[in-house]
XYZ file of C-alpha atoms in Angstrom:
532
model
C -195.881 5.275 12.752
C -194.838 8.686 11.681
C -195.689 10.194 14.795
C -193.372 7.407 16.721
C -190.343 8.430 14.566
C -190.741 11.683 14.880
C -190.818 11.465 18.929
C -187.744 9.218 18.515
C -185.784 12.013 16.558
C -186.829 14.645 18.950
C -185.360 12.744 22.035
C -181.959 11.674 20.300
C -181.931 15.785 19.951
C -182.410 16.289 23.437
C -179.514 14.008 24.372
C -176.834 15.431 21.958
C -178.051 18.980 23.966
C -177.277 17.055 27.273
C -173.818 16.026 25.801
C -172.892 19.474 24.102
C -173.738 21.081 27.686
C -171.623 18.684 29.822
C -168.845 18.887 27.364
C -168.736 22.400 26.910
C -168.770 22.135 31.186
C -165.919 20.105 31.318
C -163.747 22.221 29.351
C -164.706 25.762 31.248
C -164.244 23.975 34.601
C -161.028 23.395 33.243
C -159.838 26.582 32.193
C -161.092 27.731 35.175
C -158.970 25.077 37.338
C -155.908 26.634 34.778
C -156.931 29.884 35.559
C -156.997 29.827 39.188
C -153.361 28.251 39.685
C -150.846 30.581 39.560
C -153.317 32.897 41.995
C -153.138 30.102 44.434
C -149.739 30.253 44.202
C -148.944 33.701 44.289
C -151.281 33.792 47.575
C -148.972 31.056 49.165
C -145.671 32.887 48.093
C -147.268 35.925 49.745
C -147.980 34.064 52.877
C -144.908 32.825 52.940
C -145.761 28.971 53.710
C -142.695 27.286 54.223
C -143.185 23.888 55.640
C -143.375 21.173 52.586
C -142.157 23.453 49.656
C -139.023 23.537 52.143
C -138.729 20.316 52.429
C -139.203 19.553 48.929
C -136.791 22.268 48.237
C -133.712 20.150 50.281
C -135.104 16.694 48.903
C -134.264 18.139 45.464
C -130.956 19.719 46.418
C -128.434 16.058 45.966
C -125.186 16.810 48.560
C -122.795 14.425 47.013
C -123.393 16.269 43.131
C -120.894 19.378 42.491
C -123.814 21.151 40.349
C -127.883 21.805 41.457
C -131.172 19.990 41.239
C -133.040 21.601 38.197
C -136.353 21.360 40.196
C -135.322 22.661 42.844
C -134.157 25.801 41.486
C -137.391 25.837 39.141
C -139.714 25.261 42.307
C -137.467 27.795 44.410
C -137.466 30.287 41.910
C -141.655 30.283 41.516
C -142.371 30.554 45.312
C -139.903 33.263 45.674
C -139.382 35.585 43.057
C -140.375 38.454 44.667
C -138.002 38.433 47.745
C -134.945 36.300 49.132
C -135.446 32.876 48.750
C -135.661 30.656 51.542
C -132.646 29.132 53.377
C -131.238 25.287 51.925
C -128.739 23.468 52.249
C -125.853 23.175 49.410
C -123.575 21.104 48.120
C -120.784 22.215 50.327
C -122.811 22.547 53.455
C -123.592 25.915 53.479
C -126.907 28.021 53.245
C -128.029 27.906 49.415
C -129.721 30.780 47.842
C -131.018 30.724 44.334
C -132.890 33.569 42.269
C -133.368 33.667 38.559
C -131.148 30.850 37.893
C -128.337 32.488 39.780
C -127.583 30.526 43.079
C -124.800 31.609 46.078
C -123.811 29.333 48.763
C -122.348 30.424 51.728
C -120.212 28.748 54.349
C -118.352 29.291 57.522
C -115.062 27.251 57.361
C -112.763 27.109 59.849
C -111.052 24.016 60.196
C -107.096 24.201 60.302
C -107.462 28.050 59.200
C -109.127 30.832 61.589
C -113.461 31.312 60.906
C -113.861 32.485 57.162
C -116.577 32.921 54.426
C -116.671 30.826 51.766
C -118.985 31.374 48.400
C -119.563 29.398 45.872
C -121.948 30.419 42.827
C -124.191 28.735 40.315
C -125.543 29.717 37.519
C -128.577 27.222 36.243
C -127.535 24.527 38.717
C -123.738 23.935 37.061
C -121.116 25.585 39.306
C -119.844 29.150 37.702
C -116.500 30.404 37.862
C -115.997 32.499 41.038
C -114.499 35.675 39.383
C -117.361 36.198 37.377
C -119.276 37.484 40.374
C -118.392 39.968 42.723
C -119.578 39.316 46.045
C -119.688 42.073 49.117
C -121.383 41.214 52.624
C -122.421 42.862 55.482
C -122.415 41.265 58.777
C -124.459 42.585 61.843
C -124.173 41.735 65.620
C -126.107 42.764 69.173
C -124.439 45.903 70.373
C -121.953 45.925 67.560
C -121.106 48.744 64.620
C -121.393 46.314 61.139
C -118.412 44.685 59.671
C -118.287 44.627 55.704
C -116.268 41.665 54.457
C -115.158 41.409 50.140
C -113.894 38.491 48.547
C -111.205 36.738 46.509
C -110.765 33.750 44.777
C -109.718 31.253 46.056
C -109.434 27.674 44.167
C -113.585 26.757 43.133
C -114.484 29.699 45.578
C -114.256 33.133 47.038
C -113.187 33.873 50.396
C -113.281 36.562 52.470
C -110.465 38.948 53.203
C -111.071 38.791 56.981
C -111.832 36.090 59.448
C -115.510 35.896 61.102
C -114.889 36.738 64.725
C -117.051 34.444 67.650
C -119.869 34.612 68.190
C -121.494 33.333 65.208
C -124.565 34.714 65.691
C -125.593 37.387 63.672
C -127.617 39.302 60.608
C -126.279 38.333 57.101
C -126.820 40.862 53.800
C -124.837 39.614 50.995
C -124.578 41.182 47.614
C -123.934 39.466 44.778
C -123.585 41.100 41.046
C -123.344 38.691 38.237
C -123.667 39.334 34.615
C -124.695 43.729 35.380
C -127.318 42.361 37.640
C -127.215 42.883 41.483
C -128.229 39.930 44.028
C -128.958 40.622 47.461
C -130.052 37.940 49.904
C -130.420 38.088 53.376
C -130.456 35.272 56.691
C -130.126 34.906 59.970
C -127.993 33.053 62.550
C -128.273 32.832 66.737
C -126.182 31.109 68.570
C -125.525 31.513 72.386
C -128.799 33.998 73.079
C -131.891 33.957 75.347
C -134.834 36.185 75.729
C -134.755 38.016 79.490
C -137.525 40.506 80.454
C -136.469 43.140 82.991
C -138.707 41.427 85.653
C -137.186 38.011 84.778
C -133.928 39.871 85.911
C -134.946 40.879 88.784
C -137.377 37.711 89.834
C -133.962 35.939 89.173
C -131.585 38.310 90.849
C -129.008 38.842 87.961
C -126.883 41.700 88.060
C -125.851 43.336 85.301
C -122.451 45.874 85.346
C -121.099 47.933 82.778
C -117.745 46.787 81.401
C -114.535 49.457 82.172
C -111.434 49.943 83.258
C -110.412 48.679 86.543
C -107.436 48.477 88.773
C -106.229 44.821 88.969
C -103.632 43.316 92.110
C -101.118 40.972 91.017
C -101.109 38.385 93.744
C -98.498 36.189 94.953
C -99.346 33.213 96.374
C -97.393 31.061 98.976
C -97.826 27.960 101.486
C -96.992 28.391 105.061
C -98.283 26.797 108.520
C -99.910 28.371 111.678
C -97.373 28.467 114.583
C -97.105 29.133 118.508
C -95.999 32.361 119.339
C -93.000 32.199 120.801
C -92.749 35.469 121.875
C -95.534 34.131 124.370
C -94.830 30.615 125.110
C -93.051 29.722 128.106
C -91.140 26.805 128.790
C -91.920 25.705 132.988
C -88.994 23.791 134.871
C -89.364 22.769 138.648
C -85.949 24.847 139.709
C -85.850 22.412 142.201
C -85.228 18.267 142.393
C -87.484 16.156 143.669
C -90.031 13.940 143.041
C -93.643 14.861 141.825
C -96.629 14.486 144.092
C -99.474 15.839 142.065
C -100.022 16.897 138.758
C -103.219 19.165 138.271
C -103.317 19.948 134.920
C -103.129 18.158 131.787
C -102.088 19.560 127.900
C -104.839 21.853 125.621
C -106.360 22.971 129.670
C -106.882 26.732 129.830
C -105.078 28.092 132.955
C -104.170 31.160 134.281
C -101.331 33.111 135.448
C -100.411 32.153 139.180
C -102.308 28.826 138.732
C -101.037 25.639 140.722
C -99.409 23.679 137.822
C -97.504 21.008 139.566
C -96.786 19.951 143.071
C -93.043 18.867 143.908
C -91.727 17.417 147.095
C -88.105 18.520 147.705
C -85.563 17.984 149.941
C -83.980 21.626 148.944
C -86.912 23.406 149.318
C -86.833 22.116 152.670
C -83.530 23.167 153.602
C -83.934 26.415 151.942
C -87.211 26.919 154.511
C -85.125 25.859 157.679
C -82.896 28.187 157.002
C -85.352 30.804 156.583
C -87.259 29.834 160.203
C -83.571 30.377 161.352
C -82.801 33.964 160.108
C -86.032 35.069 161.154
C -85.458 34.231 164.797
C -81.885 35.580 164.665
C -83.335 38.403 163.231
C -85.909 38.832 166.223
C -82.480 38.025 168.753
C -80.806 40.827 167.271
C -83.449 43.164 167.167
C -84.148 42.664 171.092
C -80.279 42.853 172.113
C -80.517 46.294 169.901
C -82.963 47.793 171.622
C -82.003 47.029 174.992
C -78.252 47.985 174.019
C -80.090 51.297 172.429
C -81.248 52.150 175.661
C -78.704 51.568 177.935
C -76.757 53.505 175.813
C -79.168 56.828 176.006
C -79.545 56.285 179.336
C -75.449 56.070 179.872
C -75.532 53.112 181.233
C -73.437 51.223 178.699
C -71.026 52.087 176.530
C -71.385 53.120 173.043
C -69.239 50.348 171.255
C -71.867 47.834 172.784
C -74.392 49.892 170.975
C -73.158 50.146 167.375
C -72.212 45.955 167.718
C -75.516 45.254 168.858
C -77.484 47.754 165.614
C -74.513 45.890 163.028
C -75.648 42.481 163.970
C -79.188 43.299 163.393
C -78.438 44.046 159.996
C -76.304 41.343 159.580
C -79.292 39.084 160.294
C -81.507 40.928 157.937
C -79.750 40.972 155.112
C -79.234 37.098 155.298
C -83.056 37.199 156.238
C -83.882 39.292 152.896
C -81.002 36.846 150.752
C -83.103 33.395 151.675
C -86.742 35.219 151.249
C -85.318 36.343 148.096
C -83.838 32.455 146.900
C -87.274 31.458 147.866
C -89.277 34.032 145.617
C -86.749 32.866 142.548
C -87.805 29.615 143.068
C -91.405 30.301 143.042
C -91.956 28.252 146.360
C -93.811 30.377 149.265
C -92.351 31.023 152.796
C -94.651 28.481 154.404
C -97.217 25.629 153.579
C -98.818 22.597 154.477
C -95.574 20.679 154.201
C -91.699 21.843 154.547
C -91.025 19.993 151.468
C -93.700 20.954 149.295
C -92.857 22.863 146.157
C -95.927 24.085 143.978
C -94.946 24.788 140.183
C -97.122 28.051 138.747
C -98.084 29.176 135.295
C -96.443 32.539 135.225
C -99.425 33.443 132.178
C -102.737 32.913 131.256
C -102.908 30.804 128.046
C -103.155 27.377 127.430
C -101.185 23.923 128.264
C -99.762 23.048 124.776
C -96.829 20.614 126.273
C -97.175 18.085 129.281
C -93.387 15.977 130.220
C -94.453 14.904 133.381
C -96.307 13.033 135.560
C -97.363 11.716 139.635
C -94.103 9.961 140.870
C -91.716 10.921 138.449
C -88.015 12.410 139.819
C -86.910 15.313 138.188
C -84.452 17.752 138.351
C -83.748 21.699 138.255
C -83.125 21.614 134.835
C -86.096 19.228 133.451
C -88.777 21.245 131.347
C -92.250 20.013 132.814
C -95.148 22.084 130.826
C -95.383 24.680 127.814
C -97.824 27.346 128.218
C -99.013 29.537 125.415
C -101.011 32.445 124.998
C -102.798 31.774 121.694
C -104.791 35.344 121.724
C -101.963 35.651 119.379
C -99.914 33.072 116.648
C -97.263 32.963 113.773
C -98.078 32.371 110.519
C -94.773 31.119 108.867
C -94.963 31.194 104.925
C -91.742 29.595 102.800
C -90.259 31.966 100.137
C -89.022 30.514 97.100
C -86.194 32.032 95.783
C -87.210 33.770 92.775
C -89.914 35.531 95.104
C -87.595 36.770 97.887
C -87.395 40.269 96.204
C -91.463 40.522 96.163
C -92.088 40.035 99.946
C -91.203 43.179 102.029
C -91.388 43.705 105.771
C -94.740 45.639 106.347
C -96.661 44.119 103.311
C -100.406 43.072 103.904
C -100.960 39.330 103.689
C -104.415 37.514 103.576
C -103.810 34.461 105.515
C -106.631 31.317 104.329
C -107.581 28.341 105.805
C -107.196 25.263 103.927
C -109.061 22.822 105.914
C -111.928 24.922 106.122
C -113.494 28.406 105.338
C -111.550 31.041 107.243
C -109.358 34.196 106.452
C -107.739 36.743 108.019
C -105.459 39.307 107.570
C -102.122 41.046 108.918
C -98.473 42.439 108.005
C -95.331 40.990 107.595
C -93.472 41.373 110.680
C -90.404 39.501 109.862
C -88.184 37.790 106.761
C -85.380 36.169 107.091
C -82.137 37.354 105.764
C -80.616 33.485 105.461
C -81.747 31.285 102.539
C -81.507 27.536 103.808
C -78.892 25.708 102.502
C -80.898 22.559 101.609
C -84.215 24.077 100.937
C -83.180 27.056 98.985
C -86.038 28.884 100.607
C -86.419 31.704 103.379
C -89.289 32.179 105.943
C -91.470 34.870 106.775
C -93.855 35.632 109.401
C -96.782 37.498 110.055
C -98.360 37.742 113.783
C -101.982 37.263 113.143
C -104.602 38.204 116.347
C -106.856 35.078 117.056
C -109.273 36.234 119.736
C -111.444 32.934 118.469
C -108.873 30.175 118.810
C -109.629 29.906 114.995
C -106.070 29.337 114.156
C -104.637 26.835 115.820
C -100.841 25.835 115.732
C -100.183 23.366 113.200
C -102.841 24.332 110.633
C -102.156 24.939 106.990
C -102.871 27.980 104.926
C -102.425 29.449 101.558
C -100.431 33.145 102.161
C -102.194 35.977 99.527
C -99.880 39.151 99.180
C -99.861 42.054 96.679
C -97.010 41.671 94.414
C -98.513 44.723 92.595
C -101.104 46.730 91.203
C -102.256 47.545 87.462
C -104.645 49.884 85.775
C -106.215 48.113 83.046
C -108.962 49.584 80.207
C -111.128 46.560 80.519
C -112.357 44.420 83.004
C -115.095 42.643 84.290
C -116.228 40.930 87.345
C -114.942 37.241 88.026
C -118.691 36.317 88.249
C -119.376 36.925 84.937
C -117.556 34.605 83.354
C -118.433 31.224 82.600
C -117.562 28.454 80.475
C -119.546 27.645 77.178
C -119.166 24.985 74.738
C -115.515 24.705 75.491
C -115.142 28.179 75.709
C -114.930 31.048 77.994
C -117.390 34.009 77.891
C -119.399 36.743 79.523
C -123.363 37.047 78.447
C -123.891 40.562 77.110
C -127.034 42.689 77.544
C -128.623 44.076 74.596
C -132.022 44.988 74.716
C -134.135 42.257 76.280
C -131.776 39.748 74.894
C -128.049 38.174 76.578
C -126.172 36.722 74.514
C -122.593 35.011 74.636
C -119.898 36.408 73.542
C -116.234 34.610 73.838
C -113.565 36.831 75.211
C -109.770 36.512 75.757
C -108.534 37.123 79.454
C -105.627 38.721 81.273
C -104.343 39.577 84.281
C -106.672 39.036 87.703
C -107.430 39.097 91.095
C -110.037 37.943 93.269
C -112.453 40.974 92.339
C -111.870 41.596 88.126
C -110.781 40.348 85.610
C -108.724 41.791 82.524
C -110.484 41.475 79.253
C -108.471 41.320 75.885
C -110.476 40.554 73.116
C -114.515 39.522 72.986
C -116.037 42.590 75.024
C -115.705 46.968 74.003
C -116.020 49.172 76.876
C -119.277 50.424 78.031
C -121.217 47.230 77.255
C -123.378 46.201 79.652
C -123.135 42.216 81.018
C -124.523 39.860 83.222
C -122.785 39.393 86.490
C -124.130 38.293 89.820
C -126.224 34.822 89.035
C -124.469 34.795 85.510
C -124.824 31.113 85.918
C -128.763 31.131 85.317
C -128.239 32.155 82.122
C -125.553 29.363 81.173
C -128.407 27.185 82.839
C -131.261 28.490 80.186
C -129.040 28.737 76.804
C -128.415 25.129 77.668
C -131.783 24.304 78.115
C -132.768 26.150 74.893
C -129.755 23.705 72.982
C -126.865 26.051 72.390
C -125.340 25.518 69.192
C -122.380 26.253 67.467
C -123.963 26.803 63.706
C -121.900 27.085 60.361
C-alpha cells in the first residue's frame, strides 16, 4: 500500500515538471515572437516594400476630413523614419508627406489662375497654420538649369511666388522647417516622356536637329487661275466667203504650223486665180513682143520708141502679175490646186486646237473666226490682288505657283501687274508666264500663288516637322539623354521650312524632327498624362 502511494506521488511530480516546462515555453516563445518584431520591420522599411503598407497608408488617409488619419501617420511614420516617406494622397488632392508628426501636402493648382504650388501643413494630423513653416523647393527638369520657388500665405495655404511652367514633369526637393527643425522630402513626376535607345532612332529613322536661329520668309498667299497665253494664241478666220467643204481637225488636236486646218470653197478665190492665169499670159505676150522689139531695134530695123513701149508694157504686166500673186499669198490660198475654188485654211503655229466655230457646210464670211490655236509650251498664271496687298507684289518677284486639284508646283516671276484696280472687284491682276513643257498646267486650272512678302532673322526656330499636337497642346519632343520628352512651346512667325519658337524650347537643345510622329505614336501608347 505504501509502495502504491508513493509511485502515485512520484508521477503527479513528473506532471507538474511537464507543466512548469511547457509554461515556461510558452512565455520564451513569446518574448521571442516580441523580440523579433521590430527587426522584421526594420528589414521591410529597409527593403522598401511598398505594395499593402501603401495601400493601407491611402485607406487611412479620409479625403472629405480637413485634418489626418492618426494611423496613418503612426503606420507612415514607423516604415519610414529613416528617409522620405512614401507618396499619398491628401486631403486637398495633392501628394502627402508625413515625418515625425509633421505632414506637407503639395499641389499643382491651376484652374482660373496660371500652374502654381500649393502647401498645406499638418502637424499630428490637425491642419497647422501656414506661417509657422517656412517652405523652399527646388524643381528639376531634362536639359534644364533648376528653378527654386518660396512661398507665401495665402488663405489655409502657401503658394508659390512663381507659376510652374509646362511640362509637369520633373524632380521635386522641398524643404520644410517647422518648429527649428528642417524637413526635406523628395518625389517624382513624368509626364509626356519615352525611353529611345540610339539604335531605336535609327531602326526608326528619327532625326534629331539642334534648335537655333534661322531665317524665316513671310509668305503671301493669293488665288489665281491658269490661262492661255495670249501672246501665243491665234485667232484663224477664212479671209475669204464661202462655204466649208471639209473640216480636218477638231478642238484639244495637236497640229502644226502650215497644217491643213479647213477647206473652203470660194467664189473669190476663184476670181482672184483667173485673174492670175490672165497676168501670167500677158506677162509671157509682153515678154515675146519685147524681145522681138529688142532686136529689131539692135539690129536697126525698127525704131527705138517701139522698143522702150514694148520693155514698159512688160513691166506693166509684171507688176500686176506680182500684185495678184501677192493678194493670193495674204490670203493664204496657193496659186493652183485641185479645184479653182478651193481655199485651204492653215495653222500659222504649232500648238494645239483650243477653239472649234465651225463645221462641213456651214457659209461663212471674211470676217468669221473659225479655230483658236495655242501654243501651251507656255501659259499665264493670273493671281487677284486684294487691295491691302497691292504694295507687296512687285514686278520681278518669285512666285511658287501650286496645284489645287492635285500635287504639282512650279515656279516663275512676275511679269506683269496691273496699274487699274477694278471698279467692282476692288482687286488688280497679276501675271506670271510659267514654262509647261509637260502640258501639266492646263488653262482653266486653279492654284494657290506663294510669294515672299519678306524675310526675318529669328533666334529660335525649329523645323515644321517637329511639331506636333499633344493633349490639346502644341509641342516639340526634346532629346535628353536616351529619353524625349514633350515640352509645350509658343510659336511665331513661319514658312514652309521653320518655324519661330517663343517660349517652351532654349537654343542649342537638341529635338526630334523627321518621323517626330513615332514618338507622339509611343507616349500615347505608354498613356500620356497630364499629372497634378
Amino acid at each position: 500500500m505504501n509502495f502504491n502511494i508513493d509511485k502515485s506521488s512520484k508521477k503527479s511530480g513528473q506532471m507538474i515538471a511537464i507543466i512548469l516546462v511547457i509554461i515556461i515555453s510558452v512565455v520564451l516563445g513569446g518574448l521571442i515572437l516580441k523580440t523579433e518584431k521590430p527587426k522584421a520591420m526594420t528589414e521591410e522599411h529597409e527593403e522598401h516594400a511598398e505594395g499593402e503598407a501603401h495601400s493601407e497608408h491611402e485607406e487611412g488617409m479620409s479625403e472629405e476630413s480637413s485634418g489626418l488619419d492618426k494611423q496613418a501617420i503612426e503606420a507612415h511614420e514607423k516604415q519610414h523614419a529613416a528617409q522620405s516617406p512614401e507618396v499619398l494622397k491628401g486631403p486637398h488632392g495633392g501628394k502627402l508627406f508625413v515625418k515625425e508628426g509633421y505632414g506637407v501636402e503639395i499641389a499643382i493648382f491651376e484652374e482660373d489662375t496660371p500652374p502654381e504650388f500649393r502647401v498645406y501643413t499638418y502637424l499630428n494630423e490637425k491642419p497647422l497654420e501656414p506661417t509657422l513653416s517656412k517652405v523652399s523647393l527646388e524643381l528639376a527638369r531634362l536639359g534644364r538649369t533648376p528653378e527654386k520657388f518660396n512661398f507665401f500665405k495665402e488663405s489655409d495655404y502657401l503658394k508659390s511666388n512663381a507659376t510652374v511652367m509646362e511640362p509637369h514633369s520633373f524632380d521635386v526637393h522641398l524643404n520644410a522647417v517647422y518648429n527649428n527643425k528642417s524637413y526635406t522630402f523628395a518625389y517624382k513626376q513624368v509626364e509626356g516622356r519615352i525611353t529611345m535607345s540610339d539604335k531605336q532612332m535609327t531602326l526608326n529613322a528619327v532625326e534629331v536637329l539642334t534648335a537655333g536661329p534661322a531665317k524665316i520668309k513671310s509668305t503671301l498667299k493669293l488665288q489665281g487661275e491658269i490661262k492661255l497665253n495670249a501672246d501665243k494664241s491665234v485667232q484663224i478666220v477664212s479671209r475669204v466667203g464661202g462655204i466649208v467643204e471639209k473640216v480636218s481637225v477638231n478642238a484639244g488636236d495637236n497640229v502644226r504650223k502650215g497644217q491643213v486646218l479647213a477647206t473652203v470653197s470660194s467664189q473669190a478665190i476663184a476670181d482672184i486665180r483667173s485673174d492670175l492665169l490672165a497676168a501670167q499670159k500677158r506677162v509671157g505676150l509682153a515678154r515675146t513682143t519685147y524681145e522681138r522689139e529688142k532686136q529689131l531695134w539692135e539690129e536697126k530695123i525698127s525704131a527705138q520708141q517701139d522698143y522702150l513701149q514694148a520693155q514698159n508694157d512688160l513691166q506693166e504686166s509684171e507688176i500686176n502679175l506680182s500684185r495678184i500673186q501677192q493678194k493670193l499669198g495674204a490670203l493664204g490660198a496657193g496659186t493652183s490646186g485641185a479645184g479653182q475654188t478651193r481655199y485651204d485654211i492653215r495653222s500659222p503655229i504649232d500648238g494645239v486646237v483650243t477653239v472649234k466655230k465651225v463645221s462641213q457646210g456651214q457659209v461663212i464670211s471674211e470676217i468669221d473666226s473659225l479655230f483658236e490655236v495655242s501654243d501651251l509650251s507656255t501659259v499665264w498664271a493670273e493671281m487677284t490682288i486684294y487691295a491691302k496687298d497691292i504694295n507687296t507684289v512687285k514686278s520681278g518677284q518669285q512666285v511658287t505657283v501650286k496645284a489645287t486639284a492635285f500635287d504639282a508646283h512650279a515656279v516663275g516671276n512676275i511679269a506683269y501687274v496691273s496699274s487699274l484696280v477694278g471698279e467692282q472687284s476692288r482687286t488688280a491682276m497679276a501675271r506670271v508666264v510659267l514654262n509647261n513643257p509637260d502640258k501639266t498646267w492646263l488653262p482653266g486650272l486653279p492654284v494657290n500663288i506663294e510669294l515672299t512678302s519678306s524675310e526675318a532673322d529669328v533666334p529660335l526656330a525649329v523645323s515644321v516637322e517637329g511639331i506636333q499636337s499633344l493633349n490639346e497642346e502644341t509641342v516639340v519632343f526634346g532629346r535628353y539623354g536616351n529619353y524625349f520628352e514633350a515640352r509645350p512651346v509658343t510659336l511665331g512667325r513661319r514658312d514652309d521650312k521653320y518655324v519661330e519658337v517663343l517660349e517652351g524650347l532654349n537654343a542649342g537643345e537638341k529635338y526630334a524632327a523627321g518621323n517626330s510622329y513615332l514618338i507622339k505614336a509611343d507616349i500615347g501608347k505608354a498613356g500620356a498624362s497630364h499629372e497634378h
